Amino acid sequence: MNTRTRDRILKAAEELFAEKGFDGVSVREITDRAGSNVASVHYYFGNKKGLYLAVFRERMAQRAKKVQELFWKEIGDDPTPSAEKIIKTLARAFLKSPFSKKERMLHHKLMAREANRPTEAYSIFHKEVIAPFYNALIELLSPYLPEGLSRQDRVLYVLSIIAQVMHFNLARSMISHITGQPYTDRFIDRLVNHITRFSLYGINYRADR
Amino acid sequence: MNTRTRDRILKAAEELFAEKGFDGVSVREITDRAGSNVASVHYYFGNKKGLYLAVFRERMAQRAKKVQELFWKEIGDDPTPSAEKIIKTLARAFLKSPFSKKERMLHHKLMAREANRPTEAYSIFHKEVIAPFYNALIELLSPYLPEGLSRQDRVLYVLSIIAQVMHFNLARSMISHITGQPYTDRFIDRLVNHITRFSLYGINYRADR
DNA sequence: TTTTTAATCAAACGTTTGTTTAAAATAGAG
DNA sequence: CTCTATTTTAAACAAACGTTTGATTAAAAA
């Protein structure tokens, strides 16, 4: 198995799928960017759908786990982190993860695609990666949430935070139009601070109560 | 001009474009659903892209304006509405607008698609519909936002609210998985209440200050 | 050395794509 | 009814699509 060719195809496929969607990209476009033959997709992945599934299994899951690792590493040493630390770390893990801006972007794009219209690729990904992370976040945030909420109510708070991260990433073009700001590092820093502040107040936790 | 056939095509096109994206749908699929001939798209809209533009001009823009009218109607009589009223009305206008759930969903799907990767269809739509609404919202909310913020900072607050509305609508499948709740009317009511509460605290306005 | 395996390639497969054409059907006015 | 303009239709087009094939290469195994 020549993993180099296979990896080049995976990389090109991930980029193009995120950018244009499954139907927006042709196999030839992928193999051209990867510098391989059209037939190589069949050779390594069976068919186009198999390639899409592989992108999810081997690239998305990996990346999501890395984001989570980063989150836990920053939280890690603190047994009972403050609400501010949890939220800021969460926003940063998503918006300033250890990937290039391009990589982070395409990760979120594919996530959004699947959260909306899940393919077969998603169910395992959800069970193994998404769900455990959400559950852990709920545990972590619970002490700071209004009392007496059901689990279903508490998860909404986590979703409100994630919602902002996702939207500020995915609606970049519109947001740049409306704010007049390009997505520079400085602007992203400002977004992280805004999301943190908004969400911290959003959960309505006050240390002085 | 036989508007009946033309309208059927527009309706089918909007549904399918929202669901699968521009490249995910074939002209034949659209005309089949509309119950017309393949060539009718050429006859009424020139080509596939022209049909997509027409969907935006004639369906999306109309709908967005209706949502905004609903918002202003509920706000209307009040010259200086409270922060709570503004936010609740905003959340409701988006999540409980005078359309069917299906209609609202496909509207938001297309919005998200274009906010992410805008086509020519978007620029006019943005200039005439989106931007004015955002600007008006900023004006309305400004008295309740932290003082001394630039316009660019203030728009972020509006975006945080919209972000939640969009995400709770678009990531339905994932959210149902994670909460264990199907998207019933009762659940959507709960979402509206949650978003309102979270966002109201999020802007950190307190009448007692 | 001979045989087997892994990898890549150009070429072609049958379908589906968006688009166009020209004829047929329909509708409305005189 | 007749004539004309509008609308709908079946058929065909080239181009692009995903997929498959059989040949070719080079390295590994026998």
Short mmCIF file of C-alpha atoms (C1' of nucleotides) in Angstrom, two decimals:
data_model
loop_
_atom_site.label_atom_id
_atom_site.label_comp_id
_atom_site.label_asym_id
_atom_site.label_seq_id
_atom_site.Cartn_x
_atom_site.Cartn_y
_atom_site.Cartn_z
CA MET A 1 0.00 0.00 0.00
CA ASN A 2 1.47 3.29 -1.11
CA THR A 3 0.10 5.53 1.62
CA ARG A 4 1.55 8.67 0.05
CA THR A 5 -0.81 8.63 -2.93
CA ARG A 6 -3.69 7.61 -0.74
CA ASP A 7 -3.03 10.48 1.66
CA ARG A 8 -2.74 13.02 -1.12
CA ILE A 9 -6.15 11.95 -2.40
CA LEU A 10 -7.66 12.17 1.09
CA LYS A 11 -6.25 15.64 1.59
CA ALA A 12 -7.45 16.93 -1.75
CA ALA A 13 -10.85 15.31 -1.24
CA GLU A 14 -11.34 16.86 2.16
CA GLU A 15 -10.55 20.31 0.86
CA LEU A 16 -12.79 20.05 -2.15
CA PHE A 17 -15.71 18.35 -0.38
CA ALA A 18 -15.69 21.04 2.28
CA GLU A 19 -15.51 23.78 -0.29
CA LYS A 20 -18.06 22.58 -2.81
CA GLY A 21 -19.93 19.69 -1.26
CA PHE A 22 -20.10 16.08 -2.39
CA ASP A 23 -21.92 16.80 -5.64
CA GLY A 24 -19.96 19.94 -6.42
CA VAL A 25 -16.73 18.05 -6.93
CA SER A 26 -15.82 15.52 -9.56
CA VAL A 27 -13.51 12.61 -8.98
CA ARG A 28 -11.27 13.97 -11.71
CA GLU A 29 -10.99 17.28 -9.91
CA ILE A 30 -9.85 15.46 -6.79
CA THR A 31 -7.33 13.25 -8.50
CA ASP A 32 -6.01 16.17 -10.51
CA ARG A 33 -5.30 18.12 -7.34
CA ALA A 34 -3.81 15.01 -5.75
CA GLY A 35 -1.68 14.44 -8.83
CA SER A 36 -2.92 10.91 -9.36
CA ASN A 37 -4.98 9.00 -11.88
CA VAL A 38 -8.77 8.94 -11.92
CA ALA A 39 -8.73 5.24 -11.25
CA SER A 40 -6.76 5.62 -8.06
CA VAL A 41 -9.95 6.54 -6.21
CA HIS A 42 -11.44 3.22 -7.18
CA TYR A 43 -8.24 1.46 -6.29
CA TYR A 44 -7.95 2.88 -2.77
CA PHE A 45 -11.53 3.69 -1.79
CA GLY A 46 -13.82 1.64 -4.01
CA ASN A 47 -15.80 4.61 -5.23
CA LYS A 48 -16.55 8.27 -4.64
CA LYS A 49 -18.77 7.62 -1.66
CA GLY A 50 -16.14 5.39 -0.13
CA LEU A 51 -13.70 8.26 -0.42
CA TYR A 52 -16.14 10.59 1.32
CA LEU A 53 -16.58 8.10 4.15
CA ALA A 54 -12.82 7.71 4.45
CA VAL A 55 -12.41 11.47 4.74
CA PHE A 56 -14.76 11.35 7.68
CA ARG A 57 -13.32 8.31 9.35
CA GLU A 58 -9.69 9.19 8.98
CA ARG A 59 -9.56 12.98 8.90
CA MET A 60 -12.61 14.47 10.60
CA ALA A 61 -12.60 12.13 13.58
CA GLN A 62 -8.88 12.66 14.08
CA ARG A 63 -9.24 16.39 14.00
CA ALA A 64 -12.22 16.47 16.32
CA LYS A 65 -10.30 14.39 18.81
CA LYS A 66 -7.38 16.80 18.60
CA VAL A 67 -9.67 19.73 19.32
CA GLN A 68 -11.01 17.91 22.34
CA GLU A 69 -7.54 16.97 23.53
CA LEU A 70 -6.54 20.59 23.33
CA PHE A 71 -9.57 21.52 25.37
CA TRP A 72 -8.87 18.97 28.09
CA LYS A 73 -5.20 19.80 28.18
CA GLU A 74 -5.95 23.44 28.89
CA ILE A 75 -8.60 22.53 31.42
CA GLY A 76 -6.76 19.50 32.72
CA ASP A 77 -4.85 20.52 35.79
CA ASP A 78 -7.84 22.36 37.18
CA PRO A 79 -10.28 20.03 38.97
CA THR A 80 -13.06 22.64 39.18
CA PRO A 81 -12.41 25.23 36.48
CA SER A 82 -14.33 28.49 36.57
CA ALA A 83 -17.21 29.08 34.21
CA GLU A 84 -15.17 31.70 32.42
CA LYS A 85 -12.28 29.30 31.93
CA ILE A 86 -14.54 26.58 30.59
CA ILE A 87 -16.22 28.83 28.08
CA LYS A 88 -13.12 30.65 26.95
CA THR A 89 -11.24 27.40 26.55
CA LEU A 90 -14.12 25.94 24.60
CA ALA A 91 -14.37 28.91 22.27
CA ARG A 92 -10.63 28.91 21.77
CA ALA A 93 -10.44 25.17 21.18
CA PHE A 94 -12.87 25.59 18.32
CA LEU A 95 -11.82 28.91 16.90
CA LYS A 96 -8.09 28.76 17.54
CA SER A 97 -7.44 25.03 17.35
CA PRO A 98 -3.99 23.76 16.38
CA PHE A 99 -4.83 23.78 12.71
CA SER A 100 -4.50 26.29 10.00
CA LYS A 101 -7.46 28.57 9.51
CA LYS A 102 -8.20 26.74 6.29
CA GLU A 103 -8.15 23.38 8.01
CA ARG A 104 -10.42 24.52 10.81
CA MET A 105 -12.79 26.04 8.35
CA LEU A 106 -13.22 22.94 6.26
CA HIS A 107 -13.64 20.86 9.37
CA HIS A 108 -16.54 23.00 10.50
CA LYS A 109 -18.04 23.11 7.06
CA LEU A 110 -18.16 19.36 6.87
CA MET A 111 -19.51 19.20 10.41
CA ALA A 112 -22.31 21.58 9.49
CA ARG A 113 -23.10 19.59 6.39
CA GLU A 114 -23.46 16.42 8.40
CA ALA A 115 -25.27 17.98 11.35
CA ASN A 116 -27.85 19.09 8.85
CA ARG A 117 -28.11 16.10 6.56
CA PRO A 118 -26.18 13.23 8.08
CA THR A 119 -24.83 10.52 5.85
CA GLU A 120 -23.78 7.07 6.95
CA ALA A 121 -20.44 8.61 7.83
CA TYR A 122 -21.94 10.55 10.69
CA SER A 123 -23.50 8.04 13.04
CA ILE A 124 -20.27 6.46 14.24
CA PHE A 125 -18.61 9.85 14.35
CA HIS A 126 -21.43 11.15 16.48
CA LYS A 127 -21.46 8.25 18.89
CA GLU A 128 -17.72 8.12 19.37
CA VAL A 129 -16.75 11.77 19.22
CA ILE A 130 -19.57 14.27 19.44
CA ALA A 131 -21.85 12.79 22.09
CA PRO A 132 -19.15 12.04 24.69
CA PHE A 133 -17.80 15.55 24.34
CA TYR A 134 -21.17 17.19 24.80
CA ASN A 135 -21.88 15.03 27.82
CA ALA A 136 -18.57 15.94 29.42
CA LEU A 137 -19.20 19.63 28.75
CA ILE A 138 -22.59 19.46 30.43
CA GLU A 139 -21.01 17.90 33.50
CA LEU A 140 -18.36 20.56 33.60
CA LEU A 141 -20.74 23.48 33.19
CA SER A 142 -23.52 22.19 35.40
CA PRO A 143 -22.35 23.84 38.62
CA TYR A 144 -22.69 27.24 36.94
CA LEU A 145 -26.04 26.71 35.27
CA PRO A 146 -29.39 27.68 36.80
CA GLU A 147 -30.44 25.08 39.35
CA GLY A 148 -33.02 22.40 38.86
CA LEU A 149 -32.62 21.99 35.12
CA SER A 150 -33.09 18.68 33.36
CA ARG A 151 -30.27 17.28 31.29
CA GLN A 152 -32.19 18.29 28.19
CA ASP A 153 -32.32 21.87 29.36
CA ARG A 154 -28.67 21.95 30.32
CA VAL A 155 -27.53 20.71 26.94
CA LEU A 156 -29.19 23.76 25.38
CA TYR A 157 -26.66 26.02 27.05
CA VAL A 158 -23.78 24.08 25.58
CA LEU A 159 -25.51 24.21 22.21
CA SER A 160 -25.89 27.99 22.43
CA ILE A 161 -22.15 28.34 22.84
CA ILE A 162 -21.31 25.90 20.06
CA ALA A 163 -23.91 27.62 17.88
CA GLN A 164 -22.00 30.86 18.03
CA VAL A 165 -18.66 29.24 17.27
CA MET A 166 -20.13 27.44 14.30
CA HIS A 167 -21.94 30.45 12.90
CA PHE A 168 -19.02 32.83 13.27
CA ASN A 169 -16.96 30.31 11.37
CA LEU A 170 -19.43 29.29 8.71
CA ALA A 171 -21.04 32.60 7.86
CA ARG A 172 -17.68 34.26 7.40
CA SER A 173 -18.53 35.79 4.10
CA MET A 174 -21.74 37.36 5.36
CA ILE A 175 -20.14 38.50 8.60
CA SER A 176 -17.28 40.13 6.78
CA HIS A 177 -19.81 41.97 4.65
CA ILE A 178 -21.85 43.15 7.61
CA THR A 179 -18.96 44.09 9.89
CA GLY A 180 -16.63 45.34 7.19
CA GLN A 181 -13.91 43.20 8.77
CA PRO A 182 -11.86 40.51 7.03
CA TYR A 183 -11.14 37.38 9.06
CA THR A 184 -7.69 38.32 10.33
CA ASP A 185 -6.16 36.81 13.45
CA ARG A 186 -6.96 39.99 15.33
CA PHE A 187 -10.59 39.81 14.35
CA ILE A 188 -10.82 36.17 15.36
CA ASP A 189 -9.37 37.06 18.74
CA ARG A 190 -12.09 39.63 19.10
CA LEU A 191 -14.67 37.03 18.19
CA VAL A 192 -13.35 34.62 20.82
CA ASN A 193 -13.56 37.36 23.43
CA HIS A 194 -17.04 38.32 22.36
CA ILE A 195 -18.35 34.76 22.39
CA THR A 196 -16.80 34.17 25.79
CA ARG A 197 -18.30 37.30 27.26
CA PHE A 198 -21.71 36.81 25.69
CA SER A 199 -21.92 33.17 26.76
CA LEU A 200 -20.61 33.75 30.24
CA TYR A 201 -23.35 36.26 30.86
CA GLY A 202 -25.69 34.01 28.90
CA ILE A 203 -25.52 31.23 31.47
CA ASN A 204 -26.27 33.93 34.01
CA TYR A 205 -23.81 32.66 36.57
CA ARG A 206 -22.52 35.18 39.08
CA ALA A 207 -19.85 34.33 41.56
CA ASP A 208 -21.34 36.75 44.05
CA ARG A 209 -24.59 34.89 44.44
CA MET B 1 -47.29 33.89 -19.28
CA ASN B 2 -48.66 30.81 -17.62
CA THR B 3 -47.70 31.57 -14.05
CA ARG B 4 -48.91 28.23 -12.77
CA THR B 5 -46.16 26.20 -14.37
CA ARG B 6 -43.57 28.84 -13.58
CA ASP B 7 -44.57 28.88 -9.93
CA ARG B 8 -44.53 25.13 -9.65
CA ILE B 9 -41.00 25.10 -10.97
CA LEU B 10 -39.92 27.82 -8.54
CA LYS B 11 -41.42 25.97 -5.62
CA ALA B 12 -39.84 22.65 -6.52
CA ALA B 13 -36.52 24.34 -7.20
CA GLU B 14 -36.47 26.09 -3.84
CA GLU B 15 -37.15 22.87 -1.98
CA LEU B 16 -34.54 20.89 -3.83
CA PHE B 17 -31.84 23.58 -3.83
CA ALA B 18 -32.28 23.99 -0.08
CA GLU B 19 -32.10 20.28 0.49
CA LYS B 20 -29.25 19.29 -1.78
CA GLY B 21 -27.55 22.45 -2.98
CA PHE B 22 -27.17 23.79 -6.48
CA ASP B 23 -24.97 20.97 -7.72
CA GLY B 24 -26.89 18.26 -5.92
CA VAL B 25 -30.02 18.73 -8.00
CA SER B 26 -30.54 18.14 -11.69
CA VAL B 27 -32.87 20.20 -13.81
CA ARG B 28 -34.80 17.05 -14.61
CA GLU B 29 -35.33 16.36 -10.92
CA ILE B 30 -36.82 19.82 -10.52
CA THR B 31 -39.09 19.64 -13.53
CA ASP B 32 -40.20 16.15 -12.56
CA ARG B 33 -41.29 17.38 -9.15
CA ALA B 34 -42.93 20.39 -10.77
CA GLY B 35 -44.67 18.14 -13.25
CA SER B 36 -43.34 19.97 -16.27
CA ASN B 37 -40.99 19.35 -19.15
CA VAL B 38 -37.21 19.69 -18.89
CA ALA B 39 -37.26 22.48 -21.42
CA SER B 40 -39.62 24.59 -19.32
CA VAL B 41 -36.70 25.77 -17.23
CA HIS B 42 -35.07 27.16 -20.33
CA TYR B 43 -38.34 28.67 -21.42
CA TYR B 44 -39.06 30.52 -18.19
CA PHE B 45 -35.64 31.11 -16.66
CA GLY B 46 -33.08 30.79 -19.43
CA ASN B 47 -30.98 28.21 -17.63
CA LYS B 48 -30.36 26.49 -14.31
CA LYS B 49 -28.48 29.42 -12.83
CA GLY B 50 -31.25 31.77 -13.87
CA LEU B 51 -33.68 29.56 -12.01
CA TYR B 52 -31.51 29.70 -8.91
CA LEU B 53 -31.37 33.49 -9.10
CA ALA B 54 -35.14 33.63 -9.52
CA VAL B 55 -35.61 31.48 -6.42
CA PHE B 56 -33.63 34.04 -4.50
CA ARG B 57 -35.21 37.11 -6.02
CA GLU B 58 -38.78 35.95 -5.89
CA ARG B 59 -38.99 33.54 -2.98
CA MET B 60 -36.17 34.12 -0.52
CA ALA B 61 -36.33 37.90 -0.56
CA GLN B 62 -40.09 37.84 -0.20
CA ARG B 63 -39.95 35.52 2.73
CA ALA B 64 -37.20 37.44 4.48
CA LYS B 65 -39.22 40.61 4.13
CA LYS B 66 -42.23 38.88 5.66
CA VAL B 67 -40.15 37.79 8.64
CA GLN B 68 -38.98 41.36 9.05
CA GLU B 69 -42.50 42.74 8.71
CA LEU B 70 -43.65 40.37 11.39
CA PHE B 71 -40.84 41.57 13.60
CA TRP B 72 -41.64 45.25 13.10
CA LYS B 73 -45.34 44.68 13.49
CA GLU B 74 -44.83 43.12 16.90
CA ILE B 75 -42.35 45.82 17.89
CA GLY B 76 -44.13 48.58 16.05
CA ASP B 77 -46.31 50.41 18.48
CA ASP B 78 -43.55 50.54 21.04
CA PRO B 79 -41.10 53.43 20.43
CA THR B 80 -38.51 52.15 22.91
CA PRO B 81 -39.10 48.45 23.37
CA SER B 82 -37.36 46.64 26.22
CA ALA B 83 -34.35 44.47 25.56
CA GLU B 84 -36.38 41.43 26.44
CA LYS B 85 -39.07 42.35 23.98
CA ILE B 86 -36.58 42.97 21.18
CA ILE B 87 -34.81 39.67 21.67
CA LYS B 88 -37.90 37.57 22.20
CA THR B 89 -39.56 39.11 19.16
CA LEU B 90 -36.45 38.51 17.11
CA ALA B 91 -36.16 34.88 18.15
CA ARG B 92 -39.84 34.35 17.51
CA ALA B 93 -39.78 36.07 14.14
CA PHE B 94 -37.13 33.63 13.01
CA LEU B 95 -38.25 30.45 14.74
CA LYS B 96 -42.00 30.90 14.69
CA SER B 97 -42.45 32.95 11.53
CA PRO B 98 -45.74 32.72 9.61
CA PHE B 99 -44.53 29.82 7.51
CA SER B 100 -44.72 26.12 7.89
CA LYS B 101 -41.84 24.47 9.67
CA LYS B 102 -40.75 23.04 6.36
CA GLU B 103 -40.77 26.42 4.69
CA ARG B 104 -38.82 28.08 7.46
CA MET B 105 -36.31 25.28 7.41
CA LEU B 106 -35.56 25.49 3.73
CA HIS B 107 -35.35 29.26 3.95
CA HIS B 108 -32.66 29.00 6.61
CA LYS B 109 -30.87 26.27 4.77
CA LEU B 110 -30.52 28.39 1.68
CA MET B 111 -29.48 31.36 3.81
CA ALA B 112 -26.76 29.31 5.45
CA ARG B 113 -25.56 28.03 2.09
CA GLU B 114 -25.20 31.55 0.78
CA ALA B 115 -23.76 33.03 3.96
CA ASN B 116 -21.04 30.44 3.62
CA ARG B 117 -20.35 30.48 -0.08
CA PRO B 118 -22.22 33.33 -1.67
CA THR B 119 -23.17 33.24 -5.31
CA GLU B 120 -24.26 36.16 -7.44
CA ALA B 121 -27.72 35.62 -6.03
CA TYR B 122 -26.62 36.78 -2.64
CA SER B 123 -25.20 40.25 -3.14
CA ILE B 124 -28.47 41.93 -4.04
CA PHE B 125 -30.29 39.96 -1.39
CA HIS B 126 -27.75 41.05 1.15
CA LYS B 127 -27.79 44.70 0.21
CA GLU B 128 -31.56 44.99 0.05
CA VAL B 129 -32.67 42.66 2.81
CA ILE B 130 -29.99 41.49 5.20
CA ALA B 131 -27.89 44.58 5.77
CA PRO B 132 -30.77 47.01 6.44
CA PHE B 133 -32.28 44.60 8.94
CA TYR B 134 -29.04 44.12 10.82
CA ASN B 135 -28.48 47.85 10.94
CA ALA B 136 -31.94 48.47 12.31
CA LEU B 137 -31.45 45.77 14.92
CA ILE B 138 -28.21 47.33 16.08
CA GLU B 139 -29.93 50.68 16.49
CA LEU B 140 -32.71 49.08 18.45
CA LEU B 141 -30.47 47.09 20.76
CA SER B 142 -27.79 49.72 21.26
CA PRO B 143 -29.31 51.29 24.41
CA TYR B 144 -29.03 47.96 26.15
CA LEU B 145 -25.53 47.01 25.05
CA PRO B 146 -22.38 47.79 27.02
CA GLU B 147 -21.38 51.40 26.50
CA GLY B 148 -18.62 52.68 24.30
CA LEU B 149 -18.73 49.90 21.75
CA SER B 150 -17.97 50.49 18.09
CA ARG B 151 -20.56 49.57 15.50
CA GLN B 152 -18.44 46.54 14.66
CA ASP B 153 -18.59 45.36 18.24
CA ARG B 154 -22.28 45.95 18.54
CA VAL B 155 -23.11 43.90 15.47
CA LEU B 156 -21.49 40.92 17.13
CA TYR B 157 -24.27 40.82 19.68
CA VAL B 158 -26.90 40.65 17.00
CA LEU B 159 -24.88 37.95 15.29
CA SER B 160 -24.72 35.90 18.49
CA ILE B 161 -28.49 35.85 18.65
CA ILE B 162 -28.93 35.01 14.97
CA ALA B 163 -26.23 32.36 15.33
CA GLN B 164 -28.31 30.46 17.83
CA VAL B 165 -31.46 30.66 15.77
CA MET B 166 -29.64 29.39 12.72
CA HIS B 167 -27.85 26.58 14.49
CA PHE B 168 -30.88 25.31 16.36
CA ASN B 169 -32.65 25.18 13.03
CA LEU B 170 -29.90 23.76 10.87
CA ALA B 171 -28.36 21.19 13.16
CA ARG B 172 -31.73 19.64 13.92
CA SER B 173 -30.63 16.13 13.28
CA MET B 174 -27.64 16.39 15.59
CA ILE B 175 -29.58 18.24 18.26
CA SER B 176 -32.32 15.64 18.25
CA HIS B 177 -29.68 12.99 18.72
CA ILE B 178 -27.99 14.77 21.58
CA THR B 179 -31.13 15.90 23.41
CA GLY B 180 -33.24 12.88 22.61
CA GLN B 181 -36.00 15.29 21.58
CA PRO B 182 -37.76 15.34 18.22
CA TYR B 183 -38.55 18.79 16.81
CA THR B 184 -42.12 19.09 17.99
CA ASP B 185 -43.88 22.40 18.46
CA ARG B 186 -43.41 22.09 22.19
CA PHE B 187 -39.70 21.59 21.81
CA ILE B 188 -39.40 24.57 19.48
CA ASP B 189 -41.22 26.70 22.04
CA ARG B 190 -38.66 25.63 24.57
CA LEU B 191 -35.89 26.56 22.19
CA VAL B 192 -37.34 30.03 21.68
CA ASN B 193 -37.51 30.54 25.41
CA HIS B 194 -34.01 29.29 25.90
CA ILE B 195 -32.52 31.48 23.18
CA THR B 196 -34.36 34.50 24.53
CA ARG B 197 -33.19 33.92 28.06
CA PHE B 198 -29.61 33.11 27.08
CA SER B 199 -29.33 36.12 24.81
CA LEU B 200 -30.98 38.52 27.18
CA TYR B 201 -28.45 37.67 29.83
CA GLY B 202 -25.81 37.54 27.10
CA ILE B 203 -26.05 41.24 26.38
CA ASN B 204 -25.68 41.73 30.12
CA TYR B 205 -28.23 44.48 30.38
CA ARG B 206 -29.80 44.97 33.76
CA ALA B 207 -32.58 47.43 34.32
CA ASP B 208 -31.38 48.01 37.85
CA ARG B 209 -28.09 49.52 36.85
"C1'" DT C 1 15.47 -16.41 -12.84
"C1'" DT C 2 10.71 -16.84 -12.57
"C1'" DT C 3 6.46 -15.61 -10.50
"C1'" DT C 4 3.56 -12.79 -7.91
"C1'" DT C 5 2.02 -8.60 -6.12
"C1'" DA C 6 1.12 -3.61 -5.76
"C1'" DA C 7 0.51 0.56 -8.12
"C1'" DT C 8 -0.44 3.54 -11.85
"C1'" DC C 9 -2.03 4.67 -16.25
"C1'" DA C 10 -4.63 5.82 -20.65
"C1'" DA C 11 -8.69 4.65 -22.70
"C1'" DA C 12 -13.27 3.64 -22.90
"C1'" DC C 13 -17.77 2.32 -20.71
"C1'" DG C 14 -22.66 3.58 -20.17
"C1'" DT C 15 -25.22 7.40 -17.77
"C1'" DT C 16 -26.51 11.66 -16.60
"C1'" DT C 17 -25.79 16.37 -17.05
"C1'" DG C 18 -27.44 21.23 -18.89
"C1'" DT C 19 -29.02 22.96 -22.92
"C1'" DT C 20 -31.18 23.40 -27.46
"C1'" DT C 21 -34.27 22.49 -31.19
"C1'" DA C 22 -38.36 22.14 -33.73
"C1'" DA C 23 -42.72 20.31 -33.79
"C1'" DA C 24 -47.11 19.76 -31.36
"C1'" DA C 25 -50.67 21.37 -28.39
"C1'" DT C 26 -53.23 24.97 -26.32
"C1'" DA C 27 -55.43 29.42 -25.66
"C1'" DG C 28 -57.31 33.73 -26.93
"C1'" DA C 29 -58.92 37.22 -30.31
"C1'" DG C 30 -61.23 38.53 -34.35
"C1'" DC D 1 -63.77 28.56 -37.42
"C1'" DT D 2 -59.27 30.75 -38.41
"C1'" DC D 3 -55.25 32.79 -37.34
"C1'" DT D 4 -51.61 33.94 -34.18
"C1'" DA D 5 -49.03 33.86 -30.10
"C1'" DT D 6 -48.09 31.34 -26.18
"C1'" DT D 7 -46.94 27.24 -23.92
"C1'" DT D 8 -45.62 22.45 -23.72
"C1'" DT D 9 -43.56 18.58 -25.53
"C1'" DA D 10 -40.38 14.72 -27.24
"C1'" DA D 11 -36.11 14.25 -29.05
"C1'" DA D 12 -31.46 15.12 -29.56
"C1'" DC D 13 -26.93 17.38 -28.48
"C1'" DA D 14 -22.18 17.66 -26.72
"C1'" DA D 15 -19.93 17.59 -22.52
"C1'" DA D 16 -19.01 15.80 -18.13
"C1'" DC D 17 -19.91 12.39 -14.93
"C1'" DG D 18 -18.57 7.95 -11.98
"C1'" DT D 19 -16.79 3.74 -12.93
"C1'" DT D 20 -14.34 -0.15 -15.17
"C1'" DT D 21 -11.02 -2.23 -17.94
"C1'" DG D 22 -6.71 -4.19 -19.47
"C1'" DA D 23 -1.98 -3.02 -20.10
"C1'" DT D 24 2.29 -1.56 -17.99
"C1'" DT D 25 5.64 -0.84 -14.54
"C1'" DA D 26 8.62 -1.87 -10.67
"C1'" DA D 27 9.43 -3.98 -6.60
"C1'" DA D 28 8.91 -8.23 -3.64
"C1'" DA D 29 8.60 -13.20 -3.14
"C1'" DA D 30 9.44 -17.68 -4.53
#
